[in-house]
Amino acid sequence: MFIVNVEGAVWNDGKWLVIERSSKEAHAGGLLSLVGGKVDASGIDKDVLEKTIQREFLEEVGLKLKDDMVYVRNTTFAVNGKPVIDLVFLCEREEGSQPSIVSADEVADIHWMTFEEIQSHSKAPDYFIESICMAEKVRLRQRE
């Protein structure tokens, strides 16, 4: 049985919203990441992935997102030997909503970064760079 994790890629003014995960985090502590978290088992529900992304953005960085999210990609990894499926969505922030650290236990810092800055950053793991690359492709396809 997989743990289901969702992440949101937010683009604004030529830059991606990136967090530096707290060093207290069990998975990828201290590394750059998208905002996200695991889906809670709350019984039968619809739009559970989107609701989870909305919740995680509010809990971690206080950012409100628009409801329309676009699927980007999925991958798998393991945390403490438990398999995780990770789904990434392209998201838009609500007008006027600005990120700030809400949960210092999860987020050490917030950055708006270009793809080039992310690629060259020493704390950007390959899987994160790949997620941003795929989100960029989806974003550009939407503009066509």
JSON list of C-alpha atoms in Angstrom, two decimals:
[
{"chain": "A", "resi": 1, "resn": "MET", "atom": "CA", "xyz": [0.00, 0.00, 0.00]},
{"chain": "A", "resi": 2, "resn": "PHE", "atom": "CA", "xyz": [1.37, 3.41, -1.02]},
{"chain": "A", "resi": 3, "resn": "ILE", "atom": "CA", "xyz": [1.35, 6.61, 0.96]},
{"chain": "A", "resi": 4, "resn": "VAL", "atom": "CA", "xyz": [-0.02, 9.29, -1.42]},
{"chain": "A", "resi": 5, "resn": "ASN", "atom": "CA", "xyz": [1.79, 12.62, -1.46]},
{"chain": "A", "resi": 6, "resn": "VAL", "atom": "CA", "xyz": [0.84, 15.68, -3.53]},
{"chain": "A", "resi": 7, "resn": "GLU", "atom": "CA", "xyz": [2.86, 18.78, -4.43]},
{"chain": "A", "resi": 8, "resn": "GLY", "atom": "CA", "xyz": [2.00, 22.07, -6.08]},
{"chain": "A", "resi": 9, "resn": "ALA", "atom": "CA", "xyz": [4.18, 23.97, -8.54]},
{"chain": "A", "resi": 10, "resn": "VAL", "atom": "CA", "xyz": [3.29, 27.69, -8.49]},
{"chain": "A", "resi": 11, "resn": "TRP", "atom": "CA", "xyz": [4.60, 30.07, -11.18]},
{"chain": "A", "resi": 12, "resn": "ASN", "atom": "CA", "xyz": [4.56, 33.85, -10.84]},
{"chain": "A", "resi": 13, "resn": "ASP", "atom": "CA", "xyz": [6.41, 36.61, -12.74]},
{"chain": "A", "resi": 14, "resn": "GLY", "atom": "CA", "xyz": [9.00, 34.28, -14.26]},
{"chain": "A", "resi": 15, "resn": "LYS", "atom": "CA", "xyz": [9.78, 32.40, -11.07]},
{"chain": "A", "resi": 16, "resn": "TRP", "atom": "CA", "xyz": [8.71, 29.26, -9.22]},
{"chain": "A", "resi": 17, "resn": "LEU", "atom": "CA", "xyz": [7.66, 29.17, -5.58]},
{"chain": "A", "resi": 18, "resn": "VAL", "atom": "CA", "xyz": [10.23, 27.04, -3.78]},
{"chain": "A", "resi": 19, "resn": "ILE", "atom": "CA", "xyz": [10.59, 26.15, -0.12]},
{"chain": "A", "resi": 20, "resn": "GLU", "atom": "CA", "xyz": [13.63, 25.02, 1.77]},
{"chain": "A", "resi": 21, "resn": "ARG", "atom": "CA", "xyz": [12.44, 22.15, 3.93]},
{"chain": "A", "resi": 22, "resn": "SER", "atom": "CA", "xyz": [13.16, 22.32, 7.65]},
{"chain": "A", "resi": 23, "resn": "SER", "atom": "CA", "xyz": [16.10, 20.25, 8.80]},
{"chain": "A", "resi": 24, "resn": "LYS", "atom": "CA", "xyz": [13.60, 18.62, 11.21]},
{"chain": "A", "resi": 25, "resn": "GLU", "atom": "CA", "xyz": [11.84, 16.93, 8.27]},
{"chain": "A", "resi": 26, "resn": "ALA", "atom": "CA", "xyz": [12.44, 13.17, 8.01]},
{"chain": "A", "resi": 27, "resn": "HIS", "atom": "CA", "xyz": [12.43, 13.22, 4.20]},
{"chain": "A", "resi": 28, "resn": "ALA", "atom": "CA", "xyz": [14.69, 15.66, 2.34]},
{"chain": "A", "resi": 29, "resn": "GLY", "atom": "CA", "xyz": [15.31, 17.91, 5.36]},
{"chain": "A", "resi": 30, "resn": "GLY", "atom": "CA", "xyz": [17.21, 21.07, 4.38]},
{"chain": "A", "resi": 31, "resn": "LEU", "atom": "CA", "xyz": [16.64, 20.58, 0.64]},
{"chain": "A", "resi": 32, "resn": "LEU", "atom": "CA", "xyz": [14.64, 22.67, -1.82]},
{"chain": "A", "resi": 33, "resn": "SER", "atom": "CA", "xyz": [11.15, 21.43, -2.55]},
{"chain": "A", "resi": 34, "resn": "LEU", "atom": "CA", "xyz": [7.68, 22.23, -3.77]},
{"chain": "A", "resi": 35, "resn": "VAL", "atom": "CA", "xyz": [4.99, 22.74, -1.13]},
{"chain": "A", "resi": 36, "resn": "GLY", "atom": "CA", "xyz": [3.03, 19.57, -0.48]},
{"chain": "A", "resi": 37, "resn": "GLY", "atom": "CA", "xyz": [2.21, 16.72, 1.82]},
{"chain": "A", "resi": 38, "resn": "LYS", "atom": "CA", "xyz": [0.44, 13.43, 2.25]},
{"chain": "A", "resi": 39, "resn": "VAL", "atom": "CA", "xyz": [-3.20, 12.75, 1.62]},
{"chain": "A", "resi": 40, "resn": "ASP", "atom": "CA", "xyz": [-5.08, 11.98, 4.85]},
{"chain": "A", "resi": 41, "resn": "ALA", "atom": "CA", "xyz": [-7.41, 8.99, 4.86]},
{"chain": "A", "resi": 42, "resn": "SER", "atom": "CA", "xyz": [-10.68, 10.76, 5.59]},
{"chain": "A", "resi": 43, "resn": "GLY", "atom": "CA", "xyz": [-13.20, 8.35, 4.14]},
{"chain": "A", "resi": 44, "resn": "ILE", "atom": "CA", "xyz": [-14.94, 8.79, 0.83]},
{"chain": "A", "resi": 45, "resn": "ASP", "atom": "CA", "xyz": [-14.36, 12.22, -0.69]},
{"chain": "A", "resi": 46, "resn": "LYS", "atom": "CA", "xyz": [-14.06, 13.89, -4.07]},
{"chain": "A", "resi": 47, "resn": "ASP", "atom": "CA", "xyz": [-11.20, 16.12, -5.22]},
{"chain": "A", "resi": 48, "resn": "VAL", "atom": "CA", "xyz": [-9.09, 14.79, -2.34]},
{"chain": "A", "resi": 49, "resn": "LEU", "atom": "CA", "xyz": [-5.80, 15.52, -4.12]},
{"chain": "A", "resi": 50, "resn": "GLU", "atom": "CA", "xyz": [-6.73, 19.14, -4.82]},
{"chain": "A", "resi": 51, "resn": "LYS", "atom": "CA", "xyz": [-8.09, 19.62, -1.28]},
{"chain": "A", "resi": 52, "resn": "THR", "atom": "CA", "xyz": [-4.85, 18.23, 0.12]},
{"chain": "A", "resi": 53, "resn": "ILE", "atom": "CA", "xyz": [-2.77, 20.67, -1.93]},
{"chain": "A", "resi": 54, "resn": "GLN", "atom": "CA", "xyz": [-4.98, 23.56, -0.79]},
{"chain": "A", "resi": 55, "resn": "ARG", "atom": "CA", "xyz": [-4.59, 22.47, 2.85]},
{"chain": "A", "resi": 56, "resn": "GLU", "atom": "CA", "xyz": [-0.83, 22.01, 2.63]},
{"chain": "A", "resi": 57, "resn": "PHE", "atom": "CA", "xyz": [-0.27, 25.44, 1.06]},
{"chain": "A", "resi": 58, "resn": "LEU", "atom": "CA", "xyz": [-2.32, 27.10, 3.80]},
{"chain": "A", "resi": 59, "resn": "GLU", "atom": "CA", "xyz": [-0.62, 25.13, 6.60]},
{"chain": "A", "resi": 60, "resn": "GLU", "atom": "CA", "xyz": [2.95, 25.56, 5.37]},
{"chain": "A", "resi": 61, "resn": "VAL", "atom": "CA", "xyz": [3.10, 28.95, 3.63]},
{"chain": "A", "resi": 62, "resn": "GLY", "atom": "CA", "xyz": [-0.33, 30.55, 4.13]},
{"chain": "A", "resi": 63, "resn": "LEU", "atom": "CA", "xyz": [-0.94, 30.77, 0.38]},
{"chain": "A", "resi": 64, "resn": "LYS", "atom": "CA", "xyz": [-4.42, 30.50, -1.13]},
{"chain": "A", "resi": 65, "resn": "LEU", "atom": "CA", "xyz": [-4.62, 28.71, -4.46]},
{"chain": "A", "resi": 66, "resn": "LYS", "atom": "CA", "xyz": [-7.15, 28.82, -7.27]},
{"chain": "A", "resi": 67, "resn": "ASP", "atom": "CA", "xyz": [-9.25, 25.66, -7.61]},
{"chain": "A", "resi": 68, "resn": "ASP", "atom": "CA", "xyz": [-8.18, 24.72, -11.13]},
{"chain": "A", "resi": 69, "resn": "MET", "atom": "CA", "xyz": [-5.03, 22.61, -10.90]},
{"chain": "A", "resi": 70, "resn": "VAL", "atom": "CA", "xyz": [-3.38, 20.75, -13.76]},
{"chain": "A", "resi": 71, "resn": "TYR", "atom": "CA", "xyz": [-1.70, 17.37, -13.43]},
{"chain": "A", "resi": 72, "resn": "VAL", "atom": "CA", "xyz": [2.05, 17.44, -14.14]},
{"chain": "A", "resi": 73, "resn": "ARG", "atom": "CA", "xyz": [3.58, 14.07, -13.23]},
{"chain": "A", "resi": 74, "resn": "ASN", "atom": "CA", "xyz": [3.90, 11.23, -10.76]},
{"chain": "A", "resi": 75, "resn": "THR", "atom": "CA", "xyz": [6.88, 9.42, -9.26]},
{"chain": "A", "resi": 76, "resn": "THR", "atom": "CA", "xyz": [7.59, 7.02, -6.44]},
{"chain": "A", "resi": 77, "resn": "PHE", "atom": "CA", "xyz": [10.07, 7.04, -3.58]},
{"chain": "A", "resi": 78, "resn": "ALA", "atom": "CA", "xyz": [10.39, 5.57, -0.09]},
{"chain": "A", "resi": 79, "resn": "VAL", "atom": "CA", "xyz": [10.41, 7.17, 3.35]},
{"chain": "A", "resi": 80, "resn": "ASN", "atom": "CA", "xyz": [11.60, 4.97, 6.21]},
{"chain": "A", "resi": 81, "resn": "GLY", "atom": "CA", "xyz": [11.07, 1.94, 3.98]},
{"chain": "A", "resi": 82, "resn": "LYS", "atom": "CA", "xyz": [7.45, 2.88, 3.17]},
{"chain": "A", "resi": 83, "resn": "PRO", "atom": "CA", "xyz": [6.57, 3.36, -0.53]},
{"chain": "A", "resi": 84, "resn": "VAL", "atom": "CA", "xyz": [5.22, 6.77, -1.52]},
{"chain": "A", "resi": 85, "resn": "ILE", "atom": "CA", "xyz": [3.54, 7.84, -4.74]},
{"chain": "A", "resi": 86, "resn": "ASP", "atom": "CA", "xyz": [4.06, 11.54, -5.39]},
{"chain": "A", "resi": 87, "resn": "LEU", "atom": "CA", "xyz": [1.79, 13.56, -7.69]},
{"chain": "A", "resi": 88, "resn": "VAL", "atom": "CA", "xyz": [2.73, 17.05, -8.86]},
{"chain": "A", "resi": 89, "resn": "PHE", "atom": "CA", "xyz": [0.17, 19.63, -10.03]},
{"chain": "A", "resi": 90, "resn": "LEU", "atom": "CA", "xyz": [0.60, 23.03, -11.65]},
{"chain": "A", "resi": 91, "resn": "CYS", "atom": "CA", "xyz": [-1.25, 25.56, -9.46]},
{"chain": "A", "resi": 92, "resn": "GLU", "atom": "CA", "xyz": [-2.07, 29.26, -9.47]},
{"chain": "A", "resi": 93, "resn": "ARG", "atom": "CA", "xyz": [-2.15, 31.47, -6.41]},
{"chain": "A", "resi": 94, "resn": "GLU", "atom": "CA", "xyz": [-5.16, 33.63, -5.65]},
{"chain": "A", "resi": 95, "resn": "GLU", "atom": "CA", "xyz": [-4.61, 37.29, -6.52]},
{"chain": "A", "resi": 96, "resn": "GLY", "atom": "CA", "xyz": [-3.04, 39.16, -3.61]},
{"chain": "A", "resi": 97, "resn": "SER", "atom": "CA", "xyz": [-2.14, 35.99, -1.71]},
{"chain": "A", "resi": 98, "resn": "GLN", "atom": "CA", "xyz": [1.52, 36.07, -0.65]},
{"chain": "A", "resi": 99, "resn": "PRO", "atom": "CA", "xyz": [3.50, 33.20, 0.88]},
{"chain": "A", "resi": 100, "resn": "SER", "atom": "CA", "xyz": [5.02, 33.40, 4.34]},
{"chain": "A", "resi": 101, "resn": "ILE", "atom": "CA", "xyz": [6.34, 30.74, 6.70]},
{"chain": "A", "resi": 102, "resn": "VAL", "atom": "CA", "xyz": [3.44, 29.39, 8.73]},
{"chain": "A", "resi": 103, "resn": "SER", "atom": "CA", "xyz": [4.98, 26.10, 9.85]},
{"chain": "A", "resi": 104, "resn": "ALA", "atom": "CA", "xyz": [8.64, 26.54, 10.82]},
{"chain": "A", "resi": 105, "resn": "ASP", "atom": "CA", "xyz": [8.75, 22.82, 11.66]},
{"chain": "A", "resi": 106, "resn": "GLU", "atom": "CA", "xyz": [8.22, 22.11, 7.94]},
{"chain": "A", "resi": 107, "resn": "VAL", "atom": "CA", "xyz": [9.55, 25.20, 6.14]},
{"chain": "A", "resi": 108, "resn": "ALA", "atom": "CA", "xyz": [12.91, 26.87, 6.83]},
{"chain": "A", "resi": 109, "resn": "ASP", "atom": "CA", "xyz": [12.71, 29.44, 4.02]},
{"chain": "A", "resi": 110, "resn": "ILE", "atom": "CA", "xyz": [10.66, 30.53, 0.99]},
{"chain": "A", "resi": 111, "resn": "HIS", "atom": "CA", "xyz": [12.11, 31.58, -2.37]},
{"chain": "A", "resi": 112, "resn": "TRP", "atom": "CA", "xyz": [10.86, 32.68, -5.78]},
{"chain": "A", "resi": 113, "resn": "MET", "atom": "CA", "xyz": [13.42, 31.19, -8.19]},
{"chain": "A", "resi": 114, "resn": "THR", "atom": "CA", "xyz": [13.92, 30.92, -11.93]},
{"chain": "A", "resi": 115, "resn": "PHE", "atom": "CA", "xyz": [14.41, 27.47, -13.44]},
{"chain": "A", "resi": 116, "resn": "GLU", "atom": "CA", "xyz": [18.09, 28.33, -14.01]},
{"chain": "A", "resi": 117, "resn": "GLU", "atom": "CA", "xyz": [18.54, 29.29, -10.34]},
{"chain": "A", "resi": 118, "resn": "ILE", "atom": "CA", "xyz": [16.91, 26.03, -9.26]},
{"chain": "A", "resi": 119, "resn": "GLN", "atom": "CA", "xyz": [19.08, 23.95, -11.61]},
{"chain": "A", "resi": 120, "resn": "SER", "atom": "CA", "xyz": [22.30, 25.43, -10.25]},
{"chain": "A", "resi": 121, "resn": "HIS", "atom": "CA", "xyz": [21.33, 25.41, -6.56]},
{"chain": "A", "resi": 122, "resn": "SER", "atom": "CA", "xyz": [23.34, 23.04, -4.36]},
{"chain": "A", "resi": 123, "resn": "LYS", "atom": "CA", "xyz": [20.23, 22.09, -2.34]},
{"chain": "A", "resi": 124, "resn": "ALA", "atom": "CA", "xyz": [18.09, 21.16, -5.37]},
{"chain": "A", "resi": 125, "resn": "PRO", "atom": "CA", "xyz": [17.79, 17.37, -5.69]},
{"chain": "A", "resi": 126, "resn": "ASP", "atom": "CA", "xyz": [17.44, 15.87, -9.18]},
{"chain": "A", "resi": 127, "resn": "TYR", "atom": "CA", "xyz": [13.83, 14.74, -8.65]},
{"chain": "A", "resi": 128, "resn": "PHE", "atom": "CA", "xyz": [12.85, 18.30, -7.69]},
{"chain": "A", "resi": 129, "resn": "ILE", "atom": "CA", "xyz": [14.55, 19.75, -10.78]},
{"chain": "A", "resi": 130, "resn": "GLU", "atom": "CA", "xyz": [12.72, 17.16, -12.92]},
{"chain": "A", "resi": 131, "resn": "SER", "atom": "CA", "xyz": [9.37, 18.17, -11.36]},
{"chain": "A", "resi": 132, "resn": "ILE", "atom": "CA", "xyz": [10.02, 21.85, -12.12]},
{"chain": "A", "resi": 133, "resn": "CYS", "atom": "CA", "xyz": [11.09, 20.96, -15.68]},
{"chain": "A", "resi": 134, "resn": "MET", "atom": "CA", "xyz": [7.87, 19.00, -16.24]},
{"chain": "A", "resi": 135, "resn": "ALA", "atom": "CA", "xyz": [5.76, 21.77, -14.67]},
{"chain": "A", "resi": 136, "resn": "GLU", "atom": "CA", "xyz": [7.40, 24.25, -17.04]},
{"chain": "A", "resi": 137, "resn": "LYS", "atom": "CA", "xyz": [6.47, 22.08, -20.04]},
{"chain": "A", "resi": 138, "resn": "VAL", "atom": "CA", "xyz": [2.85, 21.87, -18.87]},
{"chain": "A", "resi": 139, "resn": "ARG", "atom": "CA", "xyz": [2.76, 25.64, -18.22]},
{"chain": "A", "resi": 140, "resn": "LEU", "atom": "CA", "xyz": [4.05, 26.39, -21.72]},
{"chain": "A", "resi": 141, "resn": "ARG", "atom": "CA", "xyz": [1.58, 23.95, -23.34]},
{"chain": "A", "resi": 142, "resn": "GLN", "atom": "CA", "xyz": [-1.29, 25.76, -21.59]},
{"chain": "A", "resi": 143, "resn": "ARG", "atom": "CA", "xyz": [-0.24, 29.05, -23.20]},
{"chain": "A", "resi": 144, "resn": "GLU", "atom": "CA", "xyz": [-0.49, 27.62, -26.74]}
]
